[in-house]
Amino acid sequence: MNWARPDKLLNSKEMESSESTKNTVKQILSEYLTKHSMRKTPERFAILDKIYSIKGHFDVETIYSMLIEDNYHVSKATIYNNIGILLDCKLVIRHQFGGSTTQYEKSYKAGVHNHFICTKCGIVKEFTDTNIKRAVHNKHIKDFTVESYTLYVYGICDKCKQKEEKESK
Amino acid sequence: MNWARPDKLLNSKEMESSESTKNTVKQILSEYLTKHSMRKTPERFAILDKIYSIKGHFDVETIYSMLIEDNYHVSKATIYNNIGILLDCKLVIRHQFGGSTTQYEKSYKAGVHNHFICTKCGIVKEFTDTNIKRAVHNKHIKDFTVESYTLYVYGICDKCKQKEEKESK
DNA sequence: TTTACTGCAAATATTTTGCAATATC
DNA sequence: GATATTGCAAAATATTTGCAGTAAA
């Protein structure tokens, strides 16, 4: 098997997960594919590898252009298809922040984090909070098995707030 | 001024907000429009009134068909336009659960609530939890003014879980 | 050899936009 | 009367789907 491993300097959007993390997620995908009688195509592992080189959120377009930039051609249809699989095996999570595209994020060992979203400019800032985490996990929801959560806190960032104050003068 | 007030039996999707709530939100919208030199069109108040007769989530299509059913014609473009305004004056909030349409919900006096989303069938169940509420409000986020929050808890509902167990036999 | 997967293009669906007609102020 | 808003249709955009060719098993 020959995983696509681009050998180049990483741009600002990229930040390698540790090799061991990448190997682990490949393993998880591999087992998932075997279990479901699906094929181990190079595209699948190239997409997974690329996703695990991205720090933060991304959309399908981002993955697509990053792979093209590596001279690794995959169609968008294939990316959509495979992100679906990665969602199923919990290697990726989906975010819907309210922009026009669906955002995704690697989820293995990424840790739970919360998002602050400015309702004016749309900037997203992440934070962690153990009290919130504890409160969510202490909540027993009838008839449901909890797997994960996402918290979106809405408000106004300082930049936009200052802009607003100027405008109302 | 002549607010559209449909005088008919309510269907299952509908549940009147109290008259006083409806009057209050009309007041809020009215003041917002005045402040921004925008016009008080009957469409705006008809849409607001309809939204405040809906319990739970809705999308643009829903509002559209409900108004058509009342023989009140508004174009979808107008609904999109006005939901934008209602978002601005905080009378409506937006949800992106992951389906194909954007979902909205009335927000005045609706209370904060959290959502459980089944990752298999997509069913959304609401719940409230004061511990979570407290934890979020205790969180001080640097450089941000918090206005509201939404929590999405993901997992599997009992129905889907049972289905899964059957399949793996 | 079988058939799952990829890539392309066409289809679908939601939301946005342009513009003429209309109605608010 | 001036112009913001509506309604319609067309446009834009993201995602899905159908299908022929390719490649994994």
CSV table of C-alpha atoms (C1' of nucleotides) in Angstrom, one decimal:
chain,number,residue,atom,x,y,z
A,1,MET,CA,0.0,0.0,0.0
A,2,ASN,CA,1.3,3.4,-0.9
A,3,TRP,CA,-0.1,6.3,1.1
A,4,ALA,CA,0.3,9.7,-0.4
A,5,ARG,CA,2.8,11.6,1.7
A,6,PRO,CA,3.5,15.0,0.3
A,7,ASP,CA,7.1,15.9,1.0
A,8,LYS,CA,7.0,19.7,1.1
A,9,LEU,CA,7.1,22.6,3.4
A,10,LEU,CA,3.9,23.1,5.2
A,11,ASN,CA,1.9,26.3,4.6
A,12,SER,CA,0.2,28.3,7.4
A,13,LYS,CA,-3.0,26.3,7.3
A,14,GLU,CA,-1.1,23.1,7.9
A,15,MET,CA,0.3,21.7,11.0
A,16,GLU,CA,1.3,18.1,11.1
A,17,SER,CA,-0.4,15.8,13.6
A,18,SER,CA,2.3,13.6,15.1
A,19,GLU,CA,3.3,10.7,12.9
A,20,SER,CA,1.9,8.4,15.5
A,21,THR,CA,-1.5,10.1,15.4
A,22,LYS,CA,-1.5,9.9,11.6
A,23,ASN,CA,-0.7,6.2,11.7
A,24,THR,CA,-3.3,5.6,14.3
A,25,VAL,CA,-6.1,7.2,12.3
A,26,LYS,CA,-5.0,5.4,9.2
A,27,GLN,CA,-5.3,2.2,11.2
A,28,ILE,CA,-8.8,3.1,12.3
A,29,LEU,CA,-9.9,3.9,8.8
A,30,SER,CA,-8.3,0.8,7.5
A,31,GLU,CA,-10.2,-1.4,10.0
A,32,TYR,CA,-13.4,0.4,9.3
A,33,LEU,CA,-13.1,-0.2,5.6
A,34,THR,CA,-12.3,-3.9,6.1
A,35,LYS,CA,-15.2,-4.3,8.4
A,36,HIS,CA,-17.6,-2.7,5.9
A,37,SER,CA,-16.1,-4.5,2.8
A,38,MET,CA,-15.0,-1.2,1.4
A,39,ARG,CA,-11.8,-0.6,-0.6
A,40,LYS,CA,-8.6,0.8,0.6
A,41,THR,CA,-8.1,3.4,-2.2
A,42,PRO,CA,-5.1,5.7,-2.2
A,43,GLU,CA,-7.5,8.7,-2.4
A,44,ARG,CA,-9.1,7.8,0.9
A,45,PHE,CA,-5.8,7.8,2.7
A,46,ALA,CA,-4.5,10.9,0.9
A,47,ILE,CA,-7.6,12.8,2.0
A,48,LEU,CA,-7.3,11.5,5.6
A,49,ASP,CA,-3.6,12.5,5.7
A,50,LYS,CA,-4.3,15.9,4.4
A,51,ILE,CA,-7.1,16.5,6.9
A,52,TYR,CA,-4.8,15.5,9.7
A,53,SER,CA,-2.3,18.0,8.6
A,54,ILE,CA,-4.8,20.9,9.0
A,55,LYS,CA,-5.1,22.7,12.2
A,56,GLY,CA,-8.6,24.0,12.7
A,57,HIS,CA,-11.6,24.1,10.4
A,58,PHE,CA,-11.7,23.5,6.8
A,59,ASP,CA,-14.3,23.0,4.0
A,60,VAL,CA,-14.3,20.7,1.0
A,61,GLU,CA,-12.9,23.4,-1.2
A,62,THR,CA,-9.9,23.8,1.1
A,63,ILE,CA,-9.0,20.1,1.0
A,64,TYR,CA,-9.5,20.1,-2.7
A,65,SER,CA,-7.1,23.0,-3.4
A,66,MET,CA,-4.5,21.7,-1.0
A,67,LEU,CA,-4.4,18.3,-2.7
A,68,ILE,CA,-4.4,19.9,-6.1
A,69,GLU,CA,-1.5,22.1,-4.9
A,70,ASP,CA,0.3,18.9,-4.0
A,71,ASN,CA,-0.3,17.7,-7.6
A,72,TYR,CA,-2.5,15.1,-6.1
A,73,HIS,CA,-5.7,15.1,-8.2
A,74,VAL,CA,-9.0,14.0,-6.5
A,75,SER,CA,-12.5,15.1,-7.6
A,76,LYS,CA,-14.7,17.0,-5.2
A,77,ALA,CA,-17.3,14.2,-5.5
A,78,THR,CA,-14.7,11.9,-4.0
A,79,ILE,CA,-13.9,14.3,-1.2
A,80,TYR,CA,-17.6,14.6,-0.3
A,81,ASN,CA,-18.0,10.9,-0.4
A,82,ASN,CA,-15.0,10.2,1.8
A,83,ILE,CA,-15.7,12.9,4.3
A,84,GLY,CA,-19.0,11.1,4.8
A,85,ILE,CA,-17.0,7.9,5.6
A,86,LEU,CA,-14.7,9.8,7.9
A,87,LEU,CA,-17.7,11.2,9.8
A,88,ASP,CA,-19.0,7.7,10.2
A,89,CYS,CA,-15.9,6.4,11.7
A,90,LYS,CA,-15.6,9.5,13.9
A,91,LEU,CA,-12.3,10.7,12.5
A,92,VAL,CA,-13.9,14.0,11.4
A,93,ILE,CA,-16.6,16.2,12.9
A,94,ARG,CA,-18.9,18.6,11.1
A,95,HIS,CA,-19.6,22.2,12.0
A,96,GLN,CA,-22.3,24.5,10.7
A,97,PHE,CA,-21.2,27.9,11.7
A,98,GLY,CA,-23.6,29.8,9.5
A,99,GLY,CA,-21.4,30.6,6.5
A,100,SER,CA,-22.3,29.2,3.1
A,101,THR,CA,-20.1,26.1,3.4
A,102,THR,CA,-20.1,23.2,5.8
A,103,GLN,CA,-16.9,23.2,7.9
A,104,TYR,CA,-15.2,20.1,9.1
A,105,GLU,CA,-12.4,19.4,11.6
A,106,LYS,CA,-10.3,16.4,12.5
A,107,SER,CA,-11.6,14.8,15.7
A,108,TYR,CA,-9.2,12.1,16.8
A,109,LYS,CA,-7.3,13.3,19.9
A,110,ALA,CA,-8.4,16.9,19.0
A,111,GLY,CA,-10.1,17.3,22.3
A,112,VAL,CA,-13.5,18.9,22.8
A,113,HIS,CA,-13.5,22.6,22.3
A,114,ASN,CA,-16.1,25.4,22.3
A,115,HIS,CA,-16.6,28.1,19.8
A,116,PHE,CA,-17.2,31.8,20.2
A,117,ILE,CA,-18.7,33.3,17.1
A,118,CYS,CA,-19.0,37.0,16.5
A,119,THR,CA,-22.4,37.8,15.1
A,120,LYS,CA,-21.1,40.8,13.3
A,121,CYS,CA,-18.0,39.7,11.5
A,122,GLY,CA,-18.3,35.9,11.8
A,123,ILE,CA,-14.9,35.3,13.3
A,124,VAL,CA,-14.7,32.0,15.2
A,125,LYS,CA,-12.5,31.7,18.3
A,126,GLU,CA,-12.0,28.5,20.1
A,127,PHE,CA,-11.8,27.9,23.8
A,128,THR,CA,-11.8,25.1,26.3
A,129,ASP,CA,-13.6,25.0,29.7
A,130,THR,CA,-13.6,22.1,32.1
A,131,ASN,CA,-16.6,23.3,34.0
A,132,ILE,CA,-18.7,23.3,30.8
A,133,LYS,CA,-17.4,19.9,29.8
A,134,ARG,CA,-18.3,18.5,33.2
A,135,ALA,CA,-21.7,20.0,33.2
A,136,VAL,CA,-22.5,18.5,29.8
A,137,HIS,CA,-21.2,15.1,30.7
A,138,ASN,CA,-23.1,15.1,34.0
A,139,LYS,CA,-26.3,15.7,32.1
A,140,HIS,CA,-28.2,12.5,31.6
A,141,ILE,CA,-30.4,12.7,28.5
A,142,LYS,CA,-33.3,10.3,28.5
A,143,ASP,CA,-33.3,7.8,25.6
A,144,PHE,CA,-30.0,9.1,24.2
A,145,THR,CA,-26.4,7.9,24.2
A,146,VAL,CA,-24.1,11.0,24.2
A,147,GLU,CA,-21.1,10.9,22.1
A,148,SER,CA,-19.8,14.4,21.8
A,149,TYR,CA,-20.9,18.0,21.9
A,150,THR,CA,-20.3,21.4,20.4
A,151,LEU,CA,-21.0,24.7,22.1
A,152,TYR,CA,-21.4,27.8,20.1
A,153,VAL,CA,-21.3,31.0,22.1
A,154,TYR,CA,-22.6,34.1,20.2
A,155,GLY,CA,-21.7,37.7,20.9
A,156,ILE,CA,-19.6,40.5,19.6
A,157,CYS,CA,-15.9,40.7,19.4
A,158,ASP,CA,-14.1,43.8,20.7
A,159,LYS,CA,-13.2,45.0,17.2
A,160,CYS,CA,-16.8,45.0,16.0
A,161,LYS,CA,-18.0,46.5,19.3
A,162,GLN,CA,-15.7,49.4,18.9
A,163,LYS,CA,-16.9,49.8,15.3
A,164,GLU,CA,-20.5,49.9,16.5
A,165,GLU,CA,-19.8,52.5,19.2
A,166,LYS,CA,-18.1,54.7,16.6
A,167,GLU,CA,-21.1,54.4,14.3
A,168,SER,CA,-23.6,55.3,16.9
A,169,LYS,CA,-21.8,58.5,17.8
B,1,MET,CA,-51.7,50.0,10.7
B,2,ASN,CA,-53.2,46.6,10.0
B,3,TRP,CA,-51.3,43.6,11.2
B,4,ALA,CA,-52.2,40.4,9.6
B,5,ARG,CA,-53.9,38.3,12.2
B,6,PRO,CA,-55.0,35.0,10.8
B,7,ASP,CA,-58.2,34.0,12.6
B,8,LYS,CA,-58.2,30.2,12.3
B,9,LEU,CA,-57.6,27.0,14.1
B,10,LEU,CA,-54.0,26.4,14.7
B,11,ASN,CA,-52.4,23.3,13.2
B,12,SER,CA,-49.9,21.1,15.1
B,13,LYS,CA,-46.9,23.1,14.1
B,14,GLU,CA,-48.4,26.2,15.6
B,15,MET,CA,-48.8,27.3,19.2
B,16,GLU,CA,-49.7,30.9,20.0
B,17,SER,CA,-47.2,32.9,21.9
B,18,SER,CA,-49.2,34.9,24.4
B,19,GLU,CA,-50.8,38.0,22.9
B,20,SER,CA,-48.6,40.1,25.2
B,21,THR,CA,-45.5,38.5,23.8
B,22,LYS,CA,-46.6,39.1,20.3
B,23,ASN,CA,-47.3,42.7,21.0
B,24,THR,CA,-44.0,43.1,22.7
B,25,VAL,CA,-42.0,41.7,19.7
B,26,LYS,CA,-44.0,43.8,17.3
B,27,GLN,CA,-43.1,46.8,19.4
B,28,ILE,CA,-39.4,45.8,19.3
B,29,LEU,CA,-39.5,45.4,15.6
B,30,SER,CA,-41.3,48.6,15.1
B,31,GLU,CA,-38.7,50.5,17.1
B,32,TYR,CA,-35.9,48.8,15.2
B,33,LEU,CA,-37.4,49.8,11.9
B,34,THR,CA,-37.9,53.4,13.0
B,35,LYS,CA,-34.3,53.6,14.3
B,36,HIS,CA,-32.9,52.4,11.0
B,37,SER,CA,-35.3,54.4,8.7
B,38,MET,CA,-36.9,51.2,7.4
B,39,ARG,CA,-40.5,50.9,6.5
B,40,LYS,CA,-43.3,49.2,8.5
B,41,THR,CA,-44.7,47.0,5.8
B,42,PRO,CA,-47.5,44.6,6.5
B,43,GLU,CA,-45.4,41.7,5.3
B,44,ARG,CA,-42.8,42.3,8.0
B,45,PHE,CA,-45.4,42.1,10.8
B,46,ALA,CA,-47.2,39.1,9.1
B,47,ILE,CA,-43.9,37.2,9.0
B,48,LEU,CA,-43.1,38.1,12.6
B,49,ASP,CA,-46.6,37.1,13.8
B,50,LYS,CA,-46.4,33.8,12.0
B,51,ILE,CA,-42.9,33.1,13.5
B,52,TYR,CA,-44.2,33.7,17.0
B,53,SER,CA,-47.1,31.3,16.4
B,54,ILE,CA,-44.6,28.5,15.7
B,55,LYS,CA,-43.3,26.3,18.5
B,56,GLY,CA,-39.8,25.0,17.8
B,57,HIS,CA,-37.7,25.2,14.6
B,58,PHE,CA,-38.8,26.2,11.2
B,59,ASP,CA,-37.2,27.0,7.8
B,60,VAL,CA,-38.1,29.5,5.2
B,61,GLU,CA,-40.2,27.0,3.3
B,62,THR,CA,-42.3,26.4,6.4
B,63,ILE,CA,-43.1,30.0,7.0
B,64,TYR,CA,-43.8,30.4,3.3
B,65,SER,CA,-46.3,27.6,3.1
B,66,MET,CA,-48.0,28.6,6.4
B,67,LEU,CA,-48.6,32.1,5.1
B,68,ILE,CA,-49.8,30.8,1.7
B,69,GLU,CA,-52.2,28.5,3.6
B,70,ASP,CA,-53.6,31.6,5.3
B,71,ASN,CA,-54.0,33.1,1.9
B,72,TYR,CA,-51.4,35.7,2.7
B,73,HIS,CA,-49.0,35.9,-0.2
B,74,VAL,CA,-45.4,36.8,0.4
B,75,SER,CA,-42.5,35.9,-1.8
B,76,LYS,CA,-39.6,33.8,-0.4
B,77,ALA,CA,-37.2,36.6,-1.2
B,78,THR,CA,-39.2,38.8,1.2
B,79,ILE,CA,-39.1,36.1,3.8
B,80,TYR,CA,-35.3,35.7,3.5
B,81,ASN,CA,-34.9,39.5,3.6
B,82,ASN,CA,-37.0,39.9,6.7
B,83,ILE,CA,-35.6,37.0,8.6
B,84,GLY,CA,-32.3,38.8,8.2
B,85,ILE,CA,-33.8,41.8,9.9
B,86,LEU,CA,-35.3,39.7,12.7
B,87,LEU,CA,-31.9,38.1,13.3
B,88,ASP,CA,-30.4,41.6,13.6
B,89,CYS,CA,-32.9,42.7,16.2
B,90,LYS,CA,-32.5,39.4,18.1
B,91,LEU,CA,-36.1,38.3,17.6
B,92,VAL,CA,-35.1,35.2,15.8
B,93,ILE,CA,-32.1,32.9,16.1
B,94,ARG,CA,-30.5,30.7,13.5
B,95,HIS,CA,-29.6,27.0,13.7
B,96,GLN,CA,-27.6,24.9,11.4
B,97,PHE,CA,-28.3,21.4,12.4
B,98,GLY,CA,-26.8,19.8,9.4
B,99,GLY,CA,-29.8,19.2,7.2
B,100,SER,CA,-30.1,21.0,3.8
B,101,THR,CA,-32.0,24.0,5.1
B,102,THR,CA,-31.1,26.6,7.7
B,103,GLN,CA,-33.5,26.4,10.6
B,104,TYR,CA,-34.7,29.3,12.6
B,105,GLU,CA,-36.5,29.8,15.9
B,106,LYS,CA,-38.2,32.7,17.7
B,107,SER,CA,-35.9,33.9,20.5
B,108,TYR,CA,-37.7,36.5,22.6
B,109,LYS,CA,-38.6,35.0,25.9
B,110,ALA,CA,-38.0,31.5,24.4
B,111,GLY,CA,-35.3,30.7,27.0
B,112,VAL,CA,-32.0,29.1,26.3
B,113,HIS,CA,-32.2,25.5,25.4
B,114,ASN,CA,-29.8,22.9,24.3
B,115,HIS,CA,-30.2,20.4,21.5
B,116,PHE,CA,-29.6,16.7,21.3
B,117,ILE,CA,-29.0,15.5,17.7
B,118,CYS,CA,-29.1,11.9,16.7
B,119,THR,CA,-26.2,11.4,14.3
B,120,LYS,CA,-28.1,8.5,12.6
B,121,CYS,CA,-31.6,9.8,12.0
B,122,GLY,CA,-31.1,13.5,12.6
B,123,ILE,CA,-33.9,13.8,15.1
B,124,VAL,CA,-33.5,16.9,17.3
B,125,LYS,CA,-34.6,16.9,21.0
B,126,GLU,CA,-34.4,19.9,23.2
B,127,PHE,CA,-33.5,20.1,26.8
B,128,THR,CA,-32.6,22.6,29.5
B,129,ASP,CA,-30.0,22.4,32.1
B,130,THR,CA,-29.2,25.0,34.7
B,131,ASN,CA,-25.7,23.6,35.4
B,132,ILE,CA,-24.7,24.0,31.8
B,133,LYS,CA,-26.2,27.5,31.7
B,134,ARG,CA,-24.3,28.5,34.7
B,135,ALA,CA,-21.1,27.1,33.5
B,136,VAL,CA,-21.4,29.0,30.2
B,137,HIS,CA,-22.2,32.3,31.8
B,138,ASN,CA,-19.4,31.9,34.3
B,139,LYS,CA,-16.9,31.6,31.5
B,140,HIS,CA,-15.2,34.8,30.8
B,141,ILE,CA,-14.1,35.0,27.2
B,142,LYS,CA,-11.3,37.5,26.5
B,143,ASP,CA,-12.1,40.2,24.1
B,144,PHE,CA,-15.7,39.1,23.6
B,145,THR,CA,-19.1,40.1,24.8
B,146,VAL,CA,-21.3,37.1,25.2
B,147,GLU,CA,-24.9,37.4,24.1
B,148,SER,CA,-26.3,33.9,23.8
B,149,TYR,CA,-25.2,30.3,23.3
B,150,THR,CA,-26.3,27.1,21.7
B,151,LEU,CA,-25.3,23.7,22.7
B,152,TYR,CA,-25.5,20.7,20.3
B,153,VAL,CA,-25.0,17.3,21.9
B,154,TYR,CA,-24.5,14.5,19.4
B,155,GLY,CA,-25.1,10.9,20.0
B,156,ILE,CA,-27.5,8.1,19.1
B,157,CYS,CA,-31.2,7.9,20.0
B,158,ASP,CA,-32.5,4.7,21.4
B,159,LYS,CA,-34.4,3.8,18.3
B,160,CYS,CA,-31.3,4.0,16.1
B,161,LYS,CA,-29.3,2.2,18.7
B,162,GLN,CA,-31.6,-0.8,18.7
B,163,LYS,CA,-31.6,-0.8,14.9
B,164,GLU,CA,-27.8,-0.9,15.0
B,165,GLU,CA,-27.7,-3.7,17.4
B,166,LYS,CA,-30.1,-5.8,15.3
B,167,GLU,CA,-28.0,-5.2,12.2
B,168,SER,CA,-24.7,-6.3,13.8
B,169,LYS,CA,-26.3,-9.6,14.8
C,1,DT,C1',-13.3,-11.5,-12.7
C,2,DT,C1',-16.3,-9.0,-9.9
C,3,DT,C1',-17.9,-4.8,-8.4
C,4,DA,C1',-16.7,-0.8,-5.5
C,5,DC,C1',-14.8,3.6,-6.4
C,6,DT,C1',-13.4,7.6,-9.0
C,7,DG,C1',-14.1,11.5,-12.0
C,8,DC,C1',-16.8,14.2,-14.7
C,9,DA,C1',-20.9,16.5,-15.8
C,10,DA,C1',-25.5,17.2,-15.1
C,11,DA,C1',-29.0,17.7,-11.7
C,12,DT,C1',-30.9,19.5,-7.4
C,13,DA,C1',-31.8,22.7,-3.9
C,14,DT,C1',-31.2,26.7,-1.2
C,15,DT,C1',-30.2,31.3,-0.9
C,16,DT,C1',-29.0,35.7,-3.3
C,17,DT,C1',-29.5,39.2,-6.6
C,18,DG,C1',-31.3,42.4,-10.3
C,19,DC,C1',-34.9,45.0,-11.6
C,20,DA,C1',-39.6,46.8,-12.6
C,21,DA,C1',-43.7,47.7,-10.1
C,22,DT,C1',-45.6,49.2,-5.8
C,23,DA,C1',-46.4,51.3,-1.4
C,24,DT,C1',-44.6,53.7,2.7
C,25,DC,C1',-43.4,57.9,4.6
D,1,DG,C1',-42.8,62.6,-4.7
D,2,DA,C1',-38.8,60.1,-3.2
D,3,DT,C1',-37.1,55.8,-2.4
D,4,DA,C1',-37.4,51.5,0.4
D,5,DT,C1',-39.5,47.2,-0.3
D,6,DT,C1',-41.9,43.7,-2.7
D,7,DG,C1',-42.3,39.9,-6.1
D,8,DC,C1',-40.6,37.5,-9.8
D,9,DA,C1',-37.2,35.3,-12.3
D,10,DA,C1',-32.6,34.6,-13.1
D,11,DA,C1',-28.1,33.8,-11.0
D,12,DA,C1',-25.0,32.0,-7.9
D,13,DT,C1',-23.3,28.3,-5.0
D,14,DA,C1',-22.9,24.0,-2.4
D,15,DT,C1',-23.8,19.4,-2.5
D,16,DT,C1',-25.7,15.2,-4.7
D,17,DT,C1',-26.4,12.0,-8.3
D,18,DG,C1',-25.9,9.1,-12.6
D,19,DC,C1',-22.9,6.8,-15.3
D,20,DA,C1',-18.9,5.1,-17.9
D,21,DG,C1',-14.3,3.9,-17.0
D,22,DT,C1',-10.8,2.2,-13.7
D,23,DA,C1',-8.7,-0.5,-10.2
D,24,DA,C1',-8.9,-3.0,-5.7
D,25,DA,C1',-9.6,-7.5,-4.0
